[in-house]
Coordinates of C-alpha atoms in Angstrom, one line a residue:
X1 CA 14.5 13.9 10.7
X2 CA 17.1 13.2 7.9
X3 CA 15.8 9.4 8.2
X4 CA 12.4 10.3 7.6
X5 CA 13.6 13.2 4.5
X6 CA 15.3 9.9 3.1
X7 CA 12.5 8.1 2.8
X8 CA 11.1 10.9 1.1
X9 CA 13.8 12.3 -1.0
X10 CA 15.8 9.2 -1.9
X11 CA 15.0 7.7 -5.1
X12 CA 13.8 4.4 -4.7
X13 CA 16.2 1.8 -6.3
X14 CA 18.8 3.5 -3.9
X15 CA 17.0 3.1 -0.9
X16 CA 15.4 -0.2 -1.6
X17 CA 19.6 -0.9 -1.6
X18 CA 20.2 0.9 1.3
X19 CA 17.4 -0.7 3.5
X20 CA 17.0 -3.4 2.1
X21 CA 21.4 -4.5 2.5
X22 CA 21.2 -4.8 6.7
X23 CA 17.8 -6.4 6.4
X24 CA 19.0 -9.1 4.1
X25 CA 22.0 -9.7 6.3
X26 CA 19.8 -9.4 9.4
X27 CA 17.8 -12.2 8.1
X28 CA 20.4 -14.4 6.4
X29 CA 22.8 -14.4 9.4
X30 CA 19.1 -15.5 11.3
X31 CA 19.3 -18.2 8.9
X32 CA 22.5 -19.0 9.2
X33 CA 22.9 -19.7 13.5
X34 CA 19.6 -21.6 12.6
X35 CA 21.6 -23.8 10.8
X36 CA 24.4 -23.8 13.3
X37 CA 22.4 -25.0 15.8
X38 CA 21.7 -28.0 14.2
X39 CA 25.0 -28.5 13.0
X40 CA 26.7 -28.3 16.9
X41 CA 23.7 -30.9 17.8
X42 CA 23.9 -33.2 14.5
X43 CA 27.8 -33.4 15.8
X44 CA 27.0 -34.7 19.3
X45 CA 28.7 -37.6 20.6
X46 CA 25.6 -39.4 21.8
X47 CA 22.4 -39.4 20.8
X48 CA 22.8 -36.4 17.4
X49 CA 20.6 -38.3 15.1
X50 CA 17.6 -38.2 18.0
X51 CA 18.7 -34.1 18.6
X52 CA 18.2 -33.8 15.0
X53 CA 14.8 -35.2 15.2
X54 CA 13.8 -33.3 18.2
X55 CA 14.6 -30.3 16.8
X56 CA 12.6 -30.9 13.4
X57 CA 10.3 -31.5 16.2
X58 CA 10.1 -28.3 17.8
X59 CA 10.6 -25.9 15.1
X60 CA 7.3 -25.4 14.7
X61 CA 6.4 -23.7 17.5
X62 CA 9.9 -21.8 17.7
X63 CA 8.6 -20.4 14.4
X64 CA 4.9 -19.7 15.6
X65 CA 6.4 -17.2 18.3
X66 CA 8.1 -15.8 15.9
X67 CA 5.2 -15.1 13.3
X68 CA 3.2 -13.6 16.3
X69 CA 6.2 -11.2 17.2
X70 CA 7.2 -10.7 13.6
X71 CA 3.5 -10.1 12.1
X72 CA 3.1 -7.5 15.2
X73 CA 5.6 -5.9 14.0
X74 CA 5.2 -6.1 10.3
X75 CA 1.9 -4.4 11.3
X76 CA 3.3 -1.6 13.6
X77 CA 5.9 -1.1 10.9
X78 CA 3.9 -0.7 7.8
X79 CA 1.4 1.8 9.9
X80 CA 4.6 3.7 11.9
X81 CA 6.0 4.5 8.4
X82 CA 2.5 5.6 6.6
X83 CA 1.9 7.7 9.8
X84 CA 5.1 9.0 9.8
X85 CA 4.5 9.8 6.0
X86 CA 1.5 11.7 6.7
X87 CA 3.4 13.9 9.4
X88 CA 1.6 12.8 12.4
X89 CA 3.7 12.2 15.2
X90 CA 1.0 11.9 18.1
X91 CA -0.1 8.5 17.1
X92 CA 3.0 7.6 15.9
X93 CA 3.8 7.3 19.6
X94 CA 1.1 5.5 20.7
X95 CA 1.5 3.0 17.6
X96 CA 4.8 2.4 19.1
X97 CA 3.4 2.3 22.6
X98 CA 0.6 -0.2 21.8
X99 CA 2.8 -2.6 19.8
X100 CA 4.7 -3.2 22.6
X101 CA 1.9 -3.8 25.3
X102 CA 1.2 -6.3 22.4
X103 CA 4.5 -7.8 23.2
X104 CA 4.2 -8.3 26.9
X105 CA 0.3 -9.8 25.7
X106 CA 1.8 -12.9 23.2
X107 CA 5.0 -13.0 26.1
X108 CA 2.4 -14.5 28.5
X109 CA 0.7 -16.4 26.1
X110 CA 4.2 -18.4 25.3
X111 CA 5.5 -18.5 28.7
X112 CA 2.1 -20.4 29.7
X113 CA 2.4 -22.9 26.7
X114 CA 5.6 -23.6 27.6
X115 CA 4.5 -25.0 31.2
X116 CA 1.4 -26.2 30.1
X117 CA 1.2 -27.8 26.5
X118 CA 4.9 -28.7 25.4
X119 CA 4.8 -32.4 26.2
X120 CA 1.4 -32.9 24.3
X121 CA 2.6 -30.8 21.5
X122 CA 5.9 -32.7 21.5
X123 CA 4.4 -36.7 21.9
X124 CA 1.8 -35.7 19.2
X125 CA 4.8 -36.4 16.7
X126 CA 7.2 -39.1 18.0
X127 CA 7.0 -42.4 20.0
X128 CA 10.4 -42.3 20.2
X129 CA 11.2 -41.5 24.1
X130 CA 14.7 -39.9 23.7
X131 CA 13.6 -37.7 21.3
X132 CA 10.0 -36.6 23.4
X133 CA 12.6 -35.9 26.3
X134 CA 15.2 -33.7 24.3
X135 CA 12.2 -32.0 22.2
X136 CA 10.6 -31.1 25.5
X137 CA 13.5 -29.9 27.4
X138 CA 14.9 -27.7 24.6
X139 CA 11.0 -26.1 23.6
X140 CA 10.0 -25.4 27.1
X141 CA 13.6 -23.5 27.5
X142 CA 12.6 -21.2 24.3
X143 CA 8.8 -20.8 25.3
X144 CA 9.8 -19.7 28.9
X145 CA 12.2 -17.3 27.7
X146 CA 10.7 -16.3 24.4
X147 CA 10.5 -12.6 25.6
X148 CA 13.5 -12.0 23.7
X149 CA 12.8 -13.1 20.4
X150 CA 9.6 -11.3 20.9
X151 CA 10.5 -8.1 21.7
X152 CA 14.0 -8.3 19.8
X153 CA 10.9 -8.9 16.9
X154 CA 9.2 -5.3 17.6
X155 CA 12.1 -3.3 18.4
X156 CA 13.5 -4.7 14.9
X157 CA 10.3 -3.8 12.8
X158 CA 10.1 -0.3 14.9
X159 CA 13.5 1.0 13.6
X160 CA 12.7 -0.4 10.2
X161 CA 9.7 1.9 9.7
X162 CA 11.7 4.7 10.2
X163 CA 14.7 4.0 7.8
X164 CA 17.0 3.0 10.3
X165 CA 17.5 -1.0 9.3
X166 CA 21.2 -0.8 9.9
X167 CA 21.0 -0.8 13.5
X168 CA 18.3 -3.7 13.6
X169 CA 21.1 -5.4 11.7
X170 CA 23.6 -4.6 14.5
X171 CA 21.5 -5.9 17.0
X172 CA 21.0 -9.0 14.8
X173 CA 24.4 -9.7 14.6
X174 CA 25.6 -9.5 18.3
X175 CA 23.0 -11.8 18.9
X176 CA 23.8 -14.3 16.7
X177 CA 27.4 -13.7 17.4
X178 CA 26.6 -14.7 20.9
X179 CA 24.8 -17.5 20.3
X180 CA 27.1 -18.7 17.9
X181 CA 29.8 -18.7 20.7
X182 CA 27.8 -20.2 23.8
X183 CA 26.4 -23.4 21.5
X184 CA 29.2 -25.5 21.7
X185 CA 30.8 -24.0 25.2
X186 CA 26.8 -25.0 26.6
X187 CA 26.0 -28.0 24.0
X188 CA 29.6 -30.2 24.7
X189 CA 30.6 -28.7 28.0
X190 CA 34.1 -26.4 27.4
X191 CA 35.8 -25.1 30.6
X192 CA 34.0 -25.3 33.8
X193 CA 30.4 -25.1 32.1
X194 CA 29.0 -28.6 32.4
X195 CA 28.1 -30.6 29.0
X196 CA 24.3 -29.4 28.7
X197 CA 23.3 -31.6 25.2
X198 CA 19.9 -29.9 23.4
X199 CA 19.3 -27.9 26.9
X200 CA 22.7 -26.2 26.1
X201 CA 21.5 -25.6 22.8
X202 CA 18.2 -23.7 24.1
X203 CA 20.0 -22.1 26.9
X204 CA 22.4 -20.8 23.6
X205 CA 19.6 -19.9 21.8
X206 CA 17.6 -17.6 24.3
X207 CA 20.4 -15.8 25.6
X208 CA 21.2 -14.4 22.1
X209 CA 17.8 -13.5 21.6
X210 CA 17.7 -11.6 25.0
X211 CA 21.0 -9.5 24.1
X212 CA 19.6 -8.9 20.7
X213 CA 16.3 -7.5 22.4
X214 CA 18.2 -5.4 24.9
X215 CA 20.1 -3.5 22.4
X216 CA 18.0 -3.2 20.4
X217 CA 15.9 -1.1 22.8
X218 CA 18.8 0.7 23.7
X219 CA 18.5 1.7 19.9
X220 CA 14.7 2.3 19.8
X221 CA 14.9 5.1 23.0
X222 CA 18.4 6.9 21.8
X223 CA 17.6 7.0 17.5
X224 CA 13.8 7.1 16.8
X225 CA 13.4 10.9 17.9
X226 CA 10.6 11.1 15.3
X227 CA 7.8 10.5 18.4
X228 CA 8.2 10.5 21.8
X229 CA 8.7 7.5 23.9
X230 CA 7.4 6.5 27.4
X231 CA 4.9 4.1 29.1
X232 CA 1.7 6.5 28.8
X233 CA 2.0 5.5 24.9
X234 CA 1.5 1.7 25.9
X235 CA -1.7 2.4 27.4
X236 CA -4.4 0.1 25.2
X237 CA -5.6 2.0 22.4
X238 CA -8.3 -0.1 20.6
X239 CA -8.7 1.6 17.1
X240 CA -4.7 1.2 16.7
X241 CA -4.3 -1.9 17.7
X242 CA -7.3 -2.6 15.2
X243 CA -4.8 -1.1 13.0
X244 CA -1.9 -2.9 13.5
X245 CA -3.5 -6.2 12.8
X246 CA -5.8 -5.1 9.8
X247 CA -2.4 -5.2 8.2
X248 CA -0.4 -7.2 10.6
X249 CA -2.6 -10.1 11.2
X250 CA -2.8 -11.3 7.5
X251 CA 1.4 -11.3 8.1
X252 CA 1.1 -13.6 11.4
X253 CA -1.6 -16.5 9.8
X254 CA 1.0 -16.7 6.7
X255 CA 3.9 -17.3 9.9
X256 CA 2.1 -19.3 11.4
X257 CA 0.7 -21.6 8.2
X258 CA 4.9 -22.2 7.9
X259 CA 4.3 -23.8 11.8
X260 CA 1.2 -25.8 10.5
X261 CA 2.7 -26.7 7.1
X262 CA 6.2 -28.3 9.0
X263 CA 3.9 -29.8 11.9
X264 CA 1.7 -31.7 9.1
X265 CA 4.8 -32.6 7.1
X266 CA 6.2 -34.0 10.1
X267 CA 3.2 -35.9 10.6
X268 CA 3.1 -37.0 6.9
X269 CA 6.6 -38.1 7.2
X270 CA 6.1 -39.7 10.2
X271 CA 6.4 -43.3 8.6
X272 CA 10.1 -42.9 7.8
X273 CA 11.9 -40.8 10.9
X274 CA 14.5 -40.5 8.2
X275 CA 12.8 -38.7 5.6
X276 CA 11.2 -36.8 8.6
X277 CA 14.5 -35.0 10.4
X278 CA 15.6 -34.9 6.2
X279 CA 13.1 -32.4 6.0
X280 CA 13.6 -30.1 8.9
X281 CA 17.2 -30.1 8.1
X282 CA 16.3 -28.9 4.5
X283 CA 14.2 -26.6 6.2
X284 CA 16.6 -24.9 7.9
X285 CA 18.4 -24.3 4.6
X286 CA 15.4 -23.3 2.5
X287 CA 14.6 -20.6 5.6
X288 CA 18.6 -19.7 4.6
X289 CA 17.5 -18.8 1.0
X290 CA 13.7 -17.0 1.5
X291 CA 15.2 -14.9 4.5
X292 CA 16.9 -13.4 1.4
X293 CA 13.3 -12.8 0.1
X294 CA 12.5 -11.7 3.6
X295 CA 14.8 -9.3 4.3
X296 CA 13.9 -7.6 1.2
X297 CA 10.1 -7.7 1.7
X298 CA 11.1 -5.4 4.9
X299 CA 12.2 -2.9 2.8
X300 CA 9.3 -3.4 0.2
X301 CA 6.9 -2.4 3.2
X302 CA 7.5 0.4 4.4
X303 CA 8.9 1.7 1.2
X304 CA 5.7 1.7 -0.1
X305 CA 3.7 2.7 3.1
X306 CA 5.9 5.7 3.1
X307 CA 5.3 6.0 -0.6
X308 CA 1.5 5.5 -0.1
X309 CA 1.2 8.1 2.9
X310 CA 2.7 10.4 0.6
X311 CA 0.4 9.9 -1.8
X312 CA 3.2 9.7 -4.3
X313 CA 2.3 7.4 -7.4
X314 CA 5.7 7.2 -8.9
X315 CA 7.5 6.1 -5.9
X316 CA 5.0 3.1 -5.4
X317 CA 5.7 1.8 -9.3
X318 CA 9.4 1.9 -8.3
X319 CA 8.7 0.5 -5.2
X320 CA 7.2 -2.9 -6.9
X321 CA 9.4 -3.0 -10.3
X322 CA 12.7 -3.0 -8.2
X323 CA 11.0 -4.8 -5.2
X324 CA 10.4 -7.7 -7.8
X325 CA 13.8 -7.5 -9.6
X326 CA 16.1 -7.6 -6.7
X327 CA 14.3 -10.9 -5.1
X328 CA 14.4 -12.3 -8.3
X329 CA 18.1 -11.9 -8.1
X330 CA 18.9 -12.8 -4.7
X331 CA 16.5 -16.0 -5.3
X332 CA 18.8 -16.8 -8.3
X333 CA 21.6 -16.9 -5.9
X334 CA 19.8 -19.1 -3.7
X335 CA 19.6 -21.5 -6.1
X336 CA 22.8 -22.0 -7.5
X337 CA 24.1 -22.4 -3.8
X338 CA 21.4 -25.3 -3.1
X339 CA 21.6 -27.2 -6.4
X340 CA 25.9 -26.8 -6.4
X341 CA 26.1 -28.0 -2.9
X342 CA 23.5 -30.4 -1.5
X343 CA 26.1 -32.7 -0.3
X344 CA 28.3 -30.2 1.6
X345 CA 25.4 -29.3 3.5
X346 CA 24.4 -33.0 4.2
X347 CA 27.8 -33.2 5.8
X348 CA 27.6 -29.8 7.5
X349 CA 25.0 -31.6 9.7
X350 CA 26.1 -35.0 9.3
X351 CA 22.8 -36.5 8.8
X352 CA 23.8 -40.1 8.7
X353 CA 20.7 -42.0 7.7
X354 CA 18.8 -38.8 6.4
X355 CA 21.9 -38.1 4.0
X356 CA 20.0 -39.3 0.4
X357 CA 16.6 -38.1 1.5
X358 CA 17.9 -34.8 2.4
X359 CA 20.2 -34.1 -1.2
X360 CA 17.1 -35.4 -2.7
X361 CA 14.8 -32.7 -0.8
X362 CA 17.9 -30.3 -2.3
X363 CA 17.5 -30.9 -5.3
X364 CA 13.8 -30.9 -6.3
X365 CA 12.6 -28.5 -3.9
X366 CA 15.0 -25.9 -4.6
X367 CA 13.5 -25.8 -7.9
X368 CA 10.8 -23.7 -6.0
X369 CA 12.6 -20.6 -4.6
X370 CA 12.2 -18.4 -7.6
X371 CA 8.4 -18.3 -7.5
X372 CA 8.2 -18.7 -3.5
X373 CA 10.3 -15.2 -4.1
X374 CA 8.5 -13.7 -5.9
X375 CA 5.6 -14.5 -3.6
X376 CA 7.1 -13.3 -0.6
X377 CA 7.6 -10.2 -2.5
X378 CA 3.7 -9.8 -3.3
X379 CA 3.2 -9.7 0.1
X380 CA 5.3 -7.4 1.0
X381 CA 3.7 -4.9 -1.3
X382 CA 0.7 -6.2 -0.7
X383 CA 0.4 -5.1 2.8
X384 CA 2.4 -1.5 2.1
X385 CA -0.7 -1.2 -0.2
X386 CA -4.2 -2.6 2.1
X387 CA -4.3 -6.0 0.3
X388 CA -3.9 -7.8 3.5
X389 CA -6.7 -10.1 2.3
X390 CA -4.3 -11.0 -1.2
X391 CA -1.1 -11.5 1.1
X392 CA -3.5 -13.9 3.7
X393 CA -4.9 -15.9 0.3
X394 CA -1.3 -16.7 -1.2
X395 CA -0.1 -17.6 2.0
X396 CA -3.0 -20.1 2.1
X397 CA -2.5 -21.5 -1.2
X398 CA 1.6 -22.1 -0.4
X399 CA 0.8 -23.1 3.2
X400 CA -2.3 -24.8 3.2
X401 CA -4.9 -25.4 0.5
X402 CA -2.6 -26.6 -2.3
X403 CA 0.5 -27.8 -0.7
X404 CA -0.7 -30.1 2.1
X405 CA -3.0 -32.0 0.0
X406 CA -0.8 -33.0 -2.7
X407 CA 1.9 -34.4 -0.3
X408 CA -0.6 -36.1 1.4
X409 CA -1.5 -37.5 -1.7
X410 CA 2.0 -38.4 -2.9
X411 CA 2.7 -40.2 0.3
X412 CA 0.3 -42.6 -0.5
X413 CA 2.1 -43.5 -2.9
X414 CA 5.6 -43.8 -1.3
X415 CA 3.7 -45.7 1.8
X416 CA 2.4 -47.7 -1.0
X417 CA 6.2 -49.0 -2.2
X418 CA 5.1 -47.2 -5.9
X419 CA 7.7 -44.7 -5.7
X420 CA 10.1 -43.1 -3.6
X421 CA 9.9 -40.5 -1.2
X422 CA 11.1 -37.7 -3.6
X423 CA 7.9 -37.4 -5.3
X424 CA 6.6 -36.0 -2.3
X425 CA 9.6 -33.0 -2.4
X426 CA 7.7 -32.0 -6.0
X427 CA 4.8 -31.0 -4.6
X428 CA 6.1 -27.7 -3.6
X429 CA 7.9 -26.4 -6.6
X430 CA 4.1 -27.2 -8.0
X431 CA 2.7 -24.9 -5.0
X432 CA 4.6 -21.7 -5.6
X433 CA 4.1 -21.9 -9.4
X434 CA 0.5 -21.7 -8.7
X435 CA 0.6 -19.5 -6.1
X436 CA 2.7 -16.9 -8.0
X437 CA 0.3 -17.0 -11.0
X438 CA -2.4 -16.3 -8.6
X439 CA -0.3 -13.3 -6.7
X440 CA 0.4 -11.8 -10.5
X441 CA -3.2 -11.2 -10.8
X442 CA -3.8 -10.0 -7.2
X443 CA -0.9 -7.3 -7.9
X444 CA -2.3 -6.4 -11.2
X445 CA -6.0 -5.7 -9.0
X446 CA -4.2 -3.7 -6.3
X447 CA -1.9 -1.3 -8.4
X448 CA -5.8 -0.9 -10.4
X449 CA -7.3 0.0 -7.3
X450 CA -3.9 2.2 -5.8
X451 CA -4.7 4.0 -8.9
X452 CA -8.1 5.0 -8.6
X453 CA -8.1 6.4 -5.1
X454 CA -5.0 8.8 -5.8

């Protein structure tokens, strides 16, 4: 119980510290094996550039699993922590239960696109045969054994809710340590493991996701003594799993619009295969800098659930002012890394013919970070505070409505010859600025409404 008197006692700009440190980590050493991934395959012998491009490739979908898991569990978490607020923990269990017969649920759902669709999903992109073949093998690895990142996703989001983000951040770390270890043995073949290429990669990938899961739920079962545990609580409870995704679900679409905003850039790229892999590269470094954002939005949450169970008006003002000013710190940070070192990264993956596309990409699209921040932020409280329907329309407006538009209309211009393909990087500093001015007047409406029904 002395997590749960913590997130009562605590004062906030302490705790936000507290949780929000292993969280950060958590996320930015995510980040981070994301980028060493591509930086094993960019270094290949044969065929890195066509790795590179596979992988742009996939991403997508590696990052729709994840918003399915992850938006489960931003649900579970923001509703564990307001019921664990209001003292009640019967359905605490069962919220914990019913999140994970969620799990086994988008589990099959993965593991049957991964037979099925991954060659149609893959060939929708590329003509390029070498780089249908590696994106195939290396997705339908990941969607076959996606249980890991799935459940490694609940398990992370259940100790979250109640305080104990440290030990998420353990399990994070193992993972990635592991991962981090097995790329090159499986990607260039070391000691008596044969030379496995992208498949190695996968095969890398996976198996630090399933130790991450494992311990993870070694964790759940020996910490969170707050509810009781067991398979009874998994049987299908329809009002809480209603409840999950009232605040959940708006979390999942704004995942999954990142999947649909990279798969139509890819396709609006597809004219220069250059430009293309130049942007899932920068990708991969722009995910390093809002995991930042991220990892503090998972503290935001339940932060302010607890907070809002409570009923405890002061503790939800601190919640926002120092949610906002610590991501407008750490997206500072993020910043000055990008702009400082564009070409240190370019050489990190050695992206040959992708090299000036991607240090432009650097360079104009990190402009962005401080608003997309700050919008990630909004969110968080956002969906600690009911306004799942303000956190679903800024993700729109970032992910959909406003940015895909305008780079479809500044290709036209680079497919033209009227200017070059940077112009297209512009249009999402112009998204988040929107986007955040939009969010200001969403939070200003929520904390009006918070108000009025304490």
């Amino acid at each position: 119980m002395a997590e749960s008197n913590k997130m009562r006692d605590m004062p906030v700009n302490k705790l936000m510290i507290q949780m929000g440190i292993p969280m950060i980590l958590s996320m930015a050493l995510q980040a981070v094996y994301n980028i060493v991934d591509s930086a094993f395959v960019g270094n290949m012998k044969v065929g890195s550039e066509a790795a590179l491009n596979a992988l742009t490739l996939v991403f997508p979908v590696q990052m729709l699993m994840v918003a399915v898991g992850i938006g489960t569990g931003v649900g579970t978490n923001a509703l564990l922590a307001r019921t664990l607020g209001q003292g009640n923990s019967k359905k605490a269990a069962k919220v914990a239960g019913n999140s994970l017969f969620l799990g086994v649920i988008i589990y099959v759902a993965c593991f049957l696109f991964g037979i099925f669709g991954v060659k149609a999903y893959i060939s929708s992109q590329t003509v390029d045969t070498e780089v249908l073949e590696m994106g195939v093998s290396y997705l339908r690895i990941c969607c076959v054994i996606s249980f890991g990142i799935i459940f490694f996703s609940l398990f992370e989001k259940l100790l979250q809710a109640t305080g104990r983000s440290l030990y998420s951040t353990i399990g994070q770390v193992v993972g990635a340590v592991v991962n981090i270890i097995l790329d090159p043995i499986m990607i260039y073949g070391i000691g008596s493991v044969p030379e496995m290429g992208v498949k190695g990669a996968a095969y890398a990938t996976v198996i630090g996701q399933v130790v991450s899961a494992v311990l993870l739920f070694i964790f759940h079962m020996k910490l969170n003594k707050e509810f009781e545990h067991g398979v009874k609580f998994m049987k299908l409870d329809t009002g809480i799993i209603k409840e999950i995704y009232a605040i959940g679900l708006p979390a999942i679409i704004a995942q999954a619009l990142m999947s649909i905003m990279v798969y139509v850039m890819n396709l609006i790229l597809k004219f220069d295969p250059s430009a293309q892999t130049a942007y899932g590269l920068f990708y991969k470094v722009q995910q390093f800098v809002l995991f930042l954002a991220f990892g503090l939005r998972d503290a935001i949450t339940p932060i302010l659930a607890f907070a809002y169970g409570m009923r405890s008006r002061k503790r939800i003002q601190d919640g926002i002012r120092y949610g906002l000013i610590y991501t407008i710190v750490l997206m500072i940070f993020g910043i000055a890394i990008t702009e400082i070192f564009p070409g240190a990264f370019a050489t990190l993956f050695n992206a040959g013919e992708s090299r000036v596309y991607f240090i432009s990409a650097m360079r104009v699209i990190s402009v962005s970070f401080l608003f997309a921040g700050i919008n990630v932020a909004y969110q968080g409280i956002y969906q600690a505070l009911d306004g799942g329907v303000e956190s679903l329309i800024i993700s729109l407006l970032r992910q959909l409505v406003i940015i895909l538009p305008l780079a479809g209309i500044f290709s036209w211009f680079v497919r033209n010859g009227q200017i070059g393909v940077s112009l297209i990087w512009w249009a999402f500093p112009i998204t988040e600025v929107i986007a955040c001015l939009v969010g200001y007047l969403f939070l200003k409406r929520i904390r009006k409404n918070e108000s009025n029904k304490m």
